[in-house]
């Protein structure tokens, strides 16, 4: 049985449908990537799954429990790492973890044992007595992930776990997530806007305008593109786009790097492009498809165009209570 | 018999759909608030200094102006019950800011995704706010002998009971308001419009009977008014005339209990709903 089931989920928010009939399943033990441009319904869906938000119609089940009717049981089954840091800066690492254990009704001895164990896994044992406000961004993230696993959840939700971290720290956090996943056996449900991070997922769902537009393994998604990506930069991309549309019947996506085309046998297409285009070509690049290309192909947009929408809480249906 | 029925329904009286009512969770929420309180040195200093400033600077100024009355009571003695009330007012309201603070800095979500009933979280905040206020009020009682007031064990015990009631009433009220606010800025604005009138219309600095009728009517809605009056029953028991308590102690207690019950219920109800 899948550990998460979402069926025709609808959430209306200020007159528009933030989630508009989304449907997907997450299998037990997998690392599931949930991608989409900002405003596509990612955070709303996560907030519904972790019971912070109600929904209008459809169904959402986590670990077999109904998110609407049995939120307490859903909460016992999940661990959460939010986009923003939700540690108490005025408490020590140990105190933050102890708070969590007691909120999940563990007795003192169990709490102590779990805290010792998890601090060891995240490599923060020697800093357990230090105030969290003195921690670096990467350390805070590690501590939050450790906290999310203390009560041994079936599913760990990671909402942009590496947002705002430098590339090296990001890598470290990922190594750590994989390590803890192996140790805990938890299913991981994560969002990210770093496409290289999405590649490590067992399966990926892409949400756009509140609907799931693709849901498959990364290799399968890339295979579905059937071809190569050509990025061509010209002196006038707008005109070039119209010309490519007219001459080759292709619909290139406009990105910062240039026009993005999906073609079969790209190496044979490039000479034709040079002949066919009536304007100066600045650069041409050809590459095998990546998840990012899948994303651009399906949504017509670059995920980075939207970027992480940081701390604009008022603009999305966050649970305020 | 009753317990068998509950077990049969698989829902004990403390079980809601949001999770169980957890004493352990209440304990750790209270523990956290106390740790934060003692770690914020600035807050600690202000908390201790504010009532003393009022008492000795404002108090001694007015004592010069007014002088002692026929029974020999100075203005400084008269305002001690009011200053205890003020300490509780500021402390209780300030402790509810932690809800807004936790929301702004995300920690509230850590609490809300825990499998405990929402009432657990409300109780944790209520109990921590109440205990912090009572301990500050109690600390202030230490100055009573220096003001020449006779405070024995009986008075201290009575004051502790009354201060608990007043702290609970105001913390519950503050929590209800704080649960609607999403920014610290908004909290400051709202609370200044509520806290200062509550203080000035409480009988702390002058008898409520001396106020114009319209303001007196507002005073009689104010829980702090009944709180300060009840403190006067204990601390200024021997007084008569303008300095004496103005309402029966039983009415003070009844109003405070009713007010607390209503706002504990309302703040729990607000936390219980989901958008």
XYZ file of C-alpha atoms in Angstrom, chain B residues 101-225:
125
model
C 6.985 35.478 18.051
C 6.795 31.734 17.511
C 4.589 32.247 14.484
C 6.907 34.824 12.960
C 9.979 32.677 13.526
C 8.337 29.412 12.544
C 8.562 27.627 15.884
C 4.777 27.528 16.202
C 4.699 25.082 13.289
C 6.987 22.737 15.179
C 4.330 22.706 17.912
C 1.341 22.518 15.568
C 2.604 19.457 13.695
C 3.037 17.526 16.945
C 0.343 14.926 17.647
C -1.069 16.754 20.665
C -4.456 18.391 20.967
C -4.518 22.131 20.304
C -5.800 22.631 23.849
C -2.487 21.217 25.061
C -0.611 24.029 23.339
C -3.032 26.662 24.650
C -2.685 25.277 28.190
C 1.093 25.258 27.917
C 1.093 28.939 27.005
C -1.536 29.786 29.632
C 0.257 28.029 32.454
C 3.666 29.436 31.588
C 2.267 32.977 31.282
C 0.392 32.646 34.556
C 3.328 31.208 36.501
C 5.730 33.859 35.213
C 3.317 36.628 36.186
C 2.622 35.237 39.634
C 6.299 34.859 40.414
C 6.964 38.468 39.411
C 4.022 39.718 41.445
C 5.225 37.666 44.391
C 8.734 39.085 44.092
C 7.253 42.574 44.261
C 5.461 41.765 47.518
C 8.898 41.759 49.121
C 8.847 45.565 49.123
C 5.617 45.722 51.162
C 7.353 45.699 54.577
C 9.590 48.564 53.431
C 6.472 50.593 52.702
C 5.273 49.928 56.221
C 2.545 47.493 55.179
C 1.932 44.516 57.363
C 2.105 41.409 55.205
C 2.041 38.061 56.994
C 1.711 34.466 55.854
C -2.047 34.751 55.541
C -1.762 37.810 53.292
C 0.921 36.201 51.139
C -1.148 33.045 50.679
C -4.241 35.046 49.810
C -2.277 37.248 47.426
C -0.799 34.185 45.669
C -4.266 32.789 45.077
C -5.632 36.102 43.799
C -2.577 36.824 41.666
C -2.976 33.417 40.024
C -6.545 34.270 39.137
C -5.660 37.706 37.756
C -2.675 36.328 35.795
C -4.785 33.582 34.273
C -7.526 36.029 33.268
C -5.131 38.422 31.552
C -2.970 35.723 29.964
C -6.075 34.070 28.505
C -7.279 37.430 27.192
C -3.848 38.200 25.707
C -3.606 34.758 24.151
C -6.965 35.202 22.476
C -5.841 38.482 20.908
C -2.375 37.202 20.039
C -3.829 34.247 18.171
C -5.179 36.645 15.537
C -1.962 38.590 15.082
C 0.694 37.570 12.619
C 3.404 40.169 13.178
C 5.246 41.537 16.161
C 4.599 45.024 14.856
C 0.849 44.474 14.925
C 1.151 43.029 18.397
C 2.887 46.154 19.682
C 0.268 48.448 18.194
C -2.715 46.479 19.451
C -1.287 45.834 22.861
C -0.435 49.474 23.477
C -4.025 50.365 22.766
C -5.199 47.696 25.155
C -2.601 47.520 27.881
C -2.312 51.184 28.805
C -6.081 51.830 29.053
C -6.395 48.610 31.044
C -3.817 49.915 33.484
C -5.234 53.430 33.789
C -8.798 52.157 34.146
C -7.970 49.606 36.822
C -8.059 51.691 39.971
C -4.312 51.227 40.291
C -3.411 54.915 40.523
C -6.741 56.435 41.624
C -10.031 54.940 42.771
C -12.392 53.868 40.005
C -15.130 55.733 41.862
C -13.328 58.964 41.054
C -13.713 58.416 37.307
C -16.477 59.934 35.132
C -19.436 57.569 34.690
C -18.558 56.571 31.112
C -15.000 55.587 32.008
C -16.202 53.865 35.136
C -18.463 51.679 32.969
C -15.440 50.644 30.891
C -13.475 49.962 34.077
C -16.095 47.535 35.224
C -15.429 45.390 32.121
C -11.713 45.421 32.809
C -10.500 42.265 34.613
C -7.564 44.176 36.055
C -10.015 46.490 37.831
